[in-house]
Coordinates of C-alpha atoms in Angstrom, one line a residue:
M1 CA -70.3 -152.5 -166.6
L2 CA -68.2 -155.3 -165.1
K3 CA -71.1 -156.3 -162.9
T4 CA -73.6 -155.9 -165.8
S5 CA -71.6 -158.2 -168.0
A6 CA -71.2 -160.8 -165.4
L7 CA -74.9 -160.7 -164.7
L8 CA -75.7 -161.0 -168.5
T9 CA -73.6 -164.1 -168.8
A10 CA -75.0 -165.6 -165.6
G11 CA -78.6 -164.8 -166.7
L12 CA -78.0 -166.8 -169.9
I13 CA -76.6 -169.7 -167.9
C14 CA -79.5 -169.7 -165.5
L15 CA -81.9 -169.7 -168.6
G16 CA -80.6 -173.1 -169.6
A17 CA -80.0 -174.6 -166.1
A18 CA -83.6 -175.0 -165.4
A19 CA -84.0 -178.0 -167.6
Q20 CA -81.4 -180.7 -167.6
A21 CA -83.3 -183.6 -169.2
E22 CA -83.1 -183.8 -173.0
T23 CA -86.5 -183.5 -174.6
V24 CA -86.8 -185.2 -178.0
T25 CA -89.4 -185.9 -180.7
L26 CA -89.3 -189.4 -182.3
E27 CA -91.0 -190.0 -185.7
L28 CA -92.1 -193.5 -186.3
R29 CA -92.3 -195.2 -189.7
N30 CA -96.1 -195.3 -189.5
G31 CA -96.2 -191.5 -189.2
D32 CA -96.8 -191.1 -185.5
K33 CA -94.7 -188.8 -183.4
L34 CA -93.7 -189.3 -179.8
H35 CA -92.6 -186.4 -177.5
G36 CA -90.9 -187.1 -174.2
E37 CA -87.6 -187.0 -172.2
L38 CA -84.8 -189.3 -173.4
V39 CA -83.6 -191.7 -170.7
E40 CA -79.9 -191.6 -171.8
A41 CA -78.7 -194.2 -169.1
D42 CA -80.9 -197.0 -170.6
T43 CA -80.7 -196.0 -174.3
T44 CA -78.6 -198.4 -176.4
D45 CA -77.4 -198.7 -179.9
S46 CA -80.5 -200.6 -180.9
T47 CA -83.2 -199.2 -178.5
I48 CA -84.2 -195.7 -177.4
V49 CA -85.9 -195.4 -173.9
L50 CA -88.3 -192.6 -173.7
D51 CA -90.2 -191.1 -170.7
H52 CA -93.5 -190.2 -172.2
P53 CA -95.8 -187.7 -170.2
V54 CA -98.9 -189.8 -170.8
L55 CA -97.7 -193.4 -171.8
G56 CA -94.9 -193.5 -169.3
R57 CA -91.6 -195.3 -169.9
L58 CA -91.3 -196.6 -173.5
S59 CA -88.6 -198.9 -175.2
I60 CA -88.6 -198.1 -178.9
P61 CA -86.5 -200.2 -181.3
K62 CA -84.5 -197.9 -183.7
T63 CA -85.7 -200.0 -186.6
A64 CA -89.3 -198.6 -185.9
L65 CA -88.0 -195.0 -186.4
V66 CA -87.8 -192.9 -189.6
P67 CA -84.1 -192.9 -190.5
P68 CA -82.4 -189.6 -189.9
P69 CA -81.6 -187.5 -192.9
K70 CA -78.1 -188.0 -194.4
H71 CA -75.5 -185.9 -192.5
K72 CA -74.0 -183.1 -194.4
P73 CA -70.8 -182.0 -192.8
W74 CA -70.3 -178.6 -194.5
K75 CA -72.6 -175.7 -194.1
L76 CA -72.2 -172.1 -195.6
S77 CA -74.2 -169.0 -195.0
L78 CA -73.7 -165.7 -196.8
S79 CA -75.7 -162.6 -196.1
G80 CA -75.4 -158.8 -196.9
G81 CA -77.1 -155.5 -197.0
L82 CA -76.8 -152.0 -198.6
S83 CA -78.0 -148.6 -197.5
G84 CA -78.0 -145.2 -199.1
S85 CA -79.7 -141.7 -199.0
N86 CA -79.4 -138.4 -200.6
T87 CA -81.1 -135.4 -199.1
D88 CA -80.3 -132.0 -200.6
D89 CA -76.5 -132.3 -200.8
D90 CA -76.2 -134.7 -197.9
F91 CA -75.0 -138.2 -199.0
D92 CA -74.8 -141.4 -197.0
S93 CA -74.1 -145.0 -198.2
G94 CA -73.0 -148.2 -196.5
A95 CA -72.7 -151.9 -196.8
T96 CA -72.6 -154.9 -194.4
G97 CA -71.9 -158.5 -194.9
Q98 CA -71.5 -161.7 -192.9
L99 CA -70.0 -165.1 -193.6
S100 CA -70.4 -168.4 -191.7
I101 CA -68.8 -171.7 -192.6
S102 CA -69.1 -174.8 -190.3
Y103 CA -67.8 -178.4 -190.6
T104 CA -69.2 -181.2 -188.3
Q105 CA -68.0 -184.7 -188.4
G106 CA -68.4 -187.2 -185.6
A107 CA -67.2 -185.6 -182.4
D108 CA -65.4 -182.6 -184.2
E109 CA -66.9 -179.2 -185.1
V110 CA -65.1 -176.3 -186.7
V111 CA -66.8 -172.9 -187.2
L112 CA -65.5 -169.8 -189.0
Q113 CA -67.5 -166.7 -188.9
G114 CA -66.8 -163.2 -190.2
R115 CA -68.5 -159.8 -190.3
A116 CA -67.8 -156.4 -191.9
E117 CA -69.4 -153.0 -191.9
Y118 CA -68.5 -150.0 -193.9
E119 CA -70.3 -146.6 -194.3
V120 CA -69.3 -143.2 -195.8
S121 CA -71.1 -139.8 -195.7
R122 CA -70.7 -136.3 -197.1
D123 CA -72.7 -133.5 -195.7
K124 CA -73.7 -130.2 -197.4
G125 CA -70.7 -128.0 -197.7
E126 CA -68.1 -130.8 -197.6
S127 CA -65.9 -131.4 -200.5
K128 CA -65.4 -135.1 -200.0
A129 CA -67.0 -138.1 -198.2
G130 CA -65.7 -139.3 -194.8
T131 CA -65.7 -142.7 -193.2
D132 CA -68.3 -143.1 -190.6
T133 CA -68.1 -146.8 -189.9
N134 CA -65.2 -149.3 -190.8
E135 CA -65.5 -152.2 -188.4
G136 CA -66.0 -156.1 -188.2
D137 CA -64.8 -159.3 -186.5
A138 CA -63.8 -162.8 -187.3
E139 CA -63.9 -165.9 -185.1
L140 CA -62.5 -169.4 -185.5
R141 CA -63.6 -172.1 -183.0
Y142 CA -62.9 -175.8 -182.8
T143 CA -65.0 -178.0 -180.5
R144 CA -64.5 -181.7 -179.7
A145 CA -67.3 -183.6 -177.8
L146 CA -66.0 -185.5 -174.8
G147 CA -69.3 -187.0 -174.0
N148 CA -73.1 -186.5 -174.3
R149 CA -72.7 -182.9 -172.8
L150 CA -69.1 -182.3 -172.1
S151 CA -66.8 -180.8 -174.7
A152 CA -63.4 -179.2 -175.1
Y153 CA -62.7 -176.1 -177.3
A154 CA -60.0 -173.8 -178.7
G155 CA -60.9 -170.6 -180.2
T156 CA -59.7 -167.2 -181.4
R157 CA -61.7 -164.0 -181.9
F158 CA -60.6 -160.8 -183.6
N159 CA -62.4 -157.5 -183.6
Y160 CA -61.4 -154.3 -185.5
D161 CA -62.7 -150.8 -185.6
T162 CA -60.4 -148.4 -187.5
L163 CA -62.1 -145.3 -186.1
N164 CA -61.0 -146.1 -182.4
K165 CA -58.5 -143.7 -181.0
I166 CA -57.0 -146.5 -178.8
G167 CA -57.3 -150.1 -179.8
T168 CA -58.4 -150.3 -183.3
D169 CA -57.7 -154.2 -183.1
T170 CA -58.4 -156.7 -180.4
F171 CA -57.4 -160.4 -180.3
V172 CA -58.5 -163.0 -177.8
G173 CA -57.4 -166.6 -177.9
S174 CA -58.8 -169.2 -175.5
I175 CA -58.9 -172.9 -174.7
G176 CA -61.1 -174.6 -172.1
L177 CA -64.2 -176.8 -171.5
G178 CA -67.8 -176.5 -172.5
Y179 CA -71.0 -178.1 -171.2
D180 CA -74.4 -178.3 -172.7
L181 CA -76.9 -177.3 -170.0
F182 CA -79.8 -178.2 -172.3
Q183 CA -80.1 -179.9 -175.7
N184 CA -82.9 -181.3 -177.8
D185 CA -83.9 -181.5 -181.4
S186 CA -84.6 -177.7 -181.6
T187 CA -82.5 -176.1 -178.9
R188 CA -79.0 -176.0 -177.5
F189 CA -77.8 -174.0 -174.6
R190 CA -73.9 -174.4 -174.0
V191 CA -71.6 -172.7 -171.6
S192 CA -67.8 -172.8 -171.6
L193 CA -65.0 -171.5 -169.6
G194 CA -61.2 -171.3 -169.9
P195 CA -57.9 -169.5 -169.7
S196 CA -57.1 -167.0 -172.5
V197 CA -54.8 -164.3 -173.7
Q198 CA -55.9 -160.8 -174.9
S199 CA -54.1 -158.1 -176.9
T200 CA -55.3 -154.8 -178.1
W201 CA -53.3 -152.5 -180.4
G202 CA -53.5 -149.7 -183.0
G203 CA -55.0 -146.2 -183.1
T204 CA -53.6 -142.6 -183.0
G205 CA -53.4 -142.7 -179.2
C206 CA -51.9 -146.2 -178.8
E207 CA -48.2 -145.1 -178.3
A208 CA -49.1 -142.9 -175.4
D209 CA -51.2 -145.5 -173.7
P210 CA -49.2 -148.0 -171.4
I211 CA -51.7 -150.9 -172.0
C212 CA -52.2 -150.6 -175.7
G213 CA -50.0 -153.0 -177.7
Q214 CA -49.4 -155.4 -174.7
A215 CA -50.7 -159.0 -174.3
Y216 CA -52.3 -159.9 -171.0
P217 CA -53.4 -163.2 -169.4
A218 CA -57.2 -163.5 -169.0
T219 CA -60.2 -165.7 -168.5
T220 CA -63.0 -166.1 -171.0
A221 CA -66.6 -167.3 -170.3
R222 CA -69.2 -168.0 -173.0
A223 CA -72.8 -168.6 -173.1
E224 CA -74.5 -169.6 -176.3
L225 CA -78.1 -170.3 -177.2
Q226 CA -79.1 -171.9 -180.5
W227 CA -82.8 -172.2 -181.1
N228 CA -84.3 -173.7 -184.3
P229 CA -88.1 -174.3 -183.6
N230 CA -89.0 -174.9 -187.2
S231 CA -87.9 -174.4 -190.8
V232 CA -89.0 -170.8 -190.8
M233 CA -87.0 -169.3 -187.9
K234 CA -83.5 -169.6 -186.3
L235 CA -82.3 -167.6 -183.4
S236 CA -78.7 -167.4 -182.1
V237 CA -77.6 -165.5 -179.0
T238 CA -74.1 -165.4 -177.7
N239 CA -72.3 -163.6 -174.9
D240 CA -68.5 -163.6 -174.7
Y241 CA -66.9 -162.3 -171.5
T242 CA -63.2 -161.8 -171.3
G243 CA -61.5 -160.4 -168.1
A244 CA -57.9 -159.4 -168.7
F245 CA -55.6 -159.2 -165.7
S246 CA -54.1 -155.7 -166.3
D247 CA -54.1 -153.3 -163.3
G248 CA -57.1 -155.2 -161.9
I249 CA -59.6 -156.9 -164.3
K250 CA -60.3 -155.2 -167.6
T251 CA -63.6 -156.2 -169.2
N252 CA -64.2 -157.1 -172.8
N253 CA -67.7 -158.3 -173.4
V254 CA -69.3 -159.0 -176.8
F255 CA -73.0 -159.8 -176.9
S256 CA -74.3 -160.9 -180.3
V257 CA -77.8 -161.8 -181.6
A258 CA -78.9 -163.0 -185.0
L259 CA -82.5 -163.8 -185.9
K260 CA -83.0 -165.5 -189.4
I261 CA -86.4 -165.7 -191.0
F262 CA -86.8 -168.2 -193.9
P263 CA -90.0 -166.9 -195.7
M264 CA -90.1 -169.9 -198.1
G265 CA -89.6 -172.4 -195.3
N266 CA -86.9 -174.2 -197.1
E267 CA -83.9 -173.1 -194.9
R268 CA -82.3 -171.5 -198.0
L269 CA -83.1 -167.9 -198.7
F270 CA -83.5 -165.7 -195.5
T271 CA -83.7 -162.4 -194.1
S272 CA -81.8 -161.5 -190.8
L273 CA -81.7 -159.1 -188.0
N274 CA -78.2 -158.9 -186.5
G275 CA -77.2 -156.9 -183.5
Q276 CA -73.8 -156.6 -181.5
L277 CA -73.0 -154.8 -178.4
I278 CA -69.3 -154.5 -177.5
Y279 CA -67.8 -153.1 -174.3
N280 CA -64.0 -153.1 -174.0
E281 CA -62.2 -151.3 -171.2
L282 CA -58.9 -151.5 -173.1
Q283 CA -60.2 -149.5 -176.0
T284 CA -61.2 -145.8 -176.5
P285 CA -64.2 -145.4 -177.0
R286 CA -65.1 -148.3 -174.8
I287 CA -68.6 -149.0 -176.3
N288 CA -69.4 -150.0 -179.8
N289 CA -72.9 -151.1 -180.8
S290 CA -74.3 -152.1 -184.3
L291 CA -77.5 -153.2 -185.8
S292 CA -78.2 -154.4 -189.4
M293 CA -80.9 -156.0 -191.6
Q294 CA -79.6 -158.3 -194.2
V295 CA -80.7 -160.8 -196.9
G296 CA -78.8 -164.0 -197.6
V297 CA -78.6 -167.6 -198.5
Q298 CA -77.7 -170.8 -196.6
L299 CA -76.0 -173.7 -198.5
D300 CA -75.0 -177.2 -197.4

């Protein structure tokens, strides 16, 4: 699994490494649109230099462009879903929800995300319902741009699964540097790497486990793809790999994917497909996967 996690992160990195030049679309005041590669070295505060695939090198005054929309620093996204079934005397019900808050101003970006899932069931012959799922996570991440592509970050991530025998809770805190391998109007592919600390605790078997309840130095690598091709669809793929130094390297890998569809094309109401795959060698059981469909609203 260690090799698979490393290959997964490396694969995402290689996906963005193929294209270093930033491809942009410029909209002129007369309604025309120009597509090409931005020549960052020659672009100034008053002029954008574009390498057009047909017209060649173009110097475009910023006054000839449609002004960009007014920046809104705060964004809020809420989504949730319910499930339930009743066959004979078998009963199942559950709920899932997600929250995302972001603040972007100048070179600074702060993102807070949270997720929770809960499900109960009662089979025929049982007198009361039992909990099948009670898990979730939260992440707080601060990023400061140091240049066009380079950035510094500080982040914490907390996962919980109350049904784990060993390690109901896991905390990872990390700092380091990030780099945008590819970025344009619709796509951003960022990788980051830095030292971290990881601690796992809780569960009925924690006291008998020599690792549970301890904090260990670690290294965290992250690959993140954000793709917004139009006002109808948004795709987010993230892979977080943490190797904790405890009797060798213990893997904690979290792979997350979220696909949002905005059927009205207004980037407000949406349906989403969310998946998460977790492999953590410091927990029992080590594997925890989830999949959910949700409806939600995005505010800014």
